[in-house]
Each structure stands twice: as C-alpha cells, then as structure tokens.
Coordinates of C-alpha atoms in Angstrom, one line a residue:
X1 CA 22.9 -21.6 -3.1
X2 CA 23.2 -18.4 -0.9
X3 CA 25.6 -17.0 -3.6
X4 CA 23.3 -17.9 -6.3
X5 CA 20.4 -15.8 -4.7
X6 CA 22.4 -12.8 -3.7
X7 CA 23.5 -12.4 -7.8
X8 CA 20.4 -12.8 -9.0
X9 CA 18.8 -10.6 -6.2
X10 CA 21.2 -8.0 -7.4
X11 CA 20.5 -8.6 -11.1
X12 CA 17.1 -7.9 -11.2
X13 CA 17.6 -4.9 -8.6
X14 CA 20.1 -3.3 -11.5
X15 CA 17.5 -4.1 -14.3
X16 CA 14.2 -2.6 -12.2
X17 CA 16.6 0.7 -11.4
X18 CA 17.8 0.6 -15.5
X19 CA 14.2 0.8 -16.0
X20 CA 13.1 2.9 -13.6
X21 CA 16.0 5.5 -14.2
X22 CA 15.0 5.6 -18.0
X23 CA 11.3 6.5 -17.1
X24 CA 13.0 9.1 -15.0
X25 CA 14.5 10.3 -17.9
X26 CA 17.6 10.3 -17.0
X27 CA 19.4 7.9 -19.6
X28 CA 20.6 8.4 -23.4
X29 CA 16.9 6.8 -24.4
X30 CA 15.1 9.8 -23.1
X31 CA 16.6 11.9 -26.0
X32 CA 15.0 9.8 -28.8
X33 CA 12.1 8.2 -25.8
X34 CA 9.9 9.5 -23.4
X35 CA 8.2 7.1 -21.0
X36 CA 5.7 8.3 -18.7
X37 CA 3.2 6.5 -16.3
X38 CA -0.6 7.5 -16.2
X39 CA -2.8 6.6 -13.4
X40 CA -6.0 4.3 -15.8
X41 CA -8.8 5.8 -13.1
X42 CA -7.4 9.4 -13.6
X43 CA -5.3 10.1 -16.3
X44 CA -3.0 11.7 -14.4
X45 CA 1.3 11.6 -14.6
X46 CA 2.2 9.8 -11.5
X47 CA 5.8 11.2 -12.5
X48 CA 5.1 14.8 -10.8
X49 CA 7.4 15.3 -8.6
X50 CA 8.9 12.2 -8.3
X51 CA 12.1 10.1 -9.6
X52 CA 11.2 7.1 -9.1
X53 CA 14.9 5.3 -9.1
X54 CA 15.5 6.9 -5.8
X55 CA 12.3 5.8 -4.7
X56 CA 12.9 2.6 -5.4
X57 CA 16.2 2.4 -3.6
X58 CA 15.1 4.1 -0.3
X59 CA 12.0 1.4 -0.4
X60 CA 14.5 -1.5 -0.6
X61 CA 16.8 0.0 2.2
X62 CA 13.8 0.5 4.4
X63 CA 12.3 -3.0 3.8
X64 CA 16.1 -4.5 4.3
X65 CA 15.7 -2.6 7.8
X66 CA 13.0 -4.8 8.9

C-alpha cells in the first residue's frame, strides 16, 4: 500500500508542476496559449514576478521538512 501512495503522490505532483509550468509559460502551449491568473477582488495578474512551478516545488520541500 506504501508503494501505491508514493506513485500516486508523485503523479499528481508531475501533473500540478505540468500545469503550473504551462501557466508559467514555459511549455510548447504558450506559443498558441496564454494562461494567466487574476486575483476576482482586484483584477490584478498574480503572475508578476513569480513562476509559480518553482514555487510550488520549494513549498512541498519545506512542508516535507516538517
């Protein structure tokens, strides 16, 4: 059952960083698609600044830490 969670648990890790990595913009999609994330309150980018696949990584090392 342990072996079981650890693929899945790195599954959907690889899908969330596919997906993040083509809002980034930085797959083959972001030459016929651009993605981008508004805050609803503001409508503001919340991609200033950011790439949010990295984000994502460090987040999962840090809460691994713990």
């Amino acid at each position: 059952m342990e072996a079981y969670r650890k693929v899945v648990k790195n599954v959907i890790q690889g899908v969330m960083h596919s997906i993040l990595v083509m809002i980034d913009g930085g797959d083959e999609l972001a030459d016929k698609f651009l993605v981008d994330l508004i805050d609803r309150d503001t409508k503001e980018s919340l991609q200033e600044d950011i790439a949010f696949h990295e984000e994502f990584y460090g987040y999962l090392l840090d809460k691994e830490e713990v």
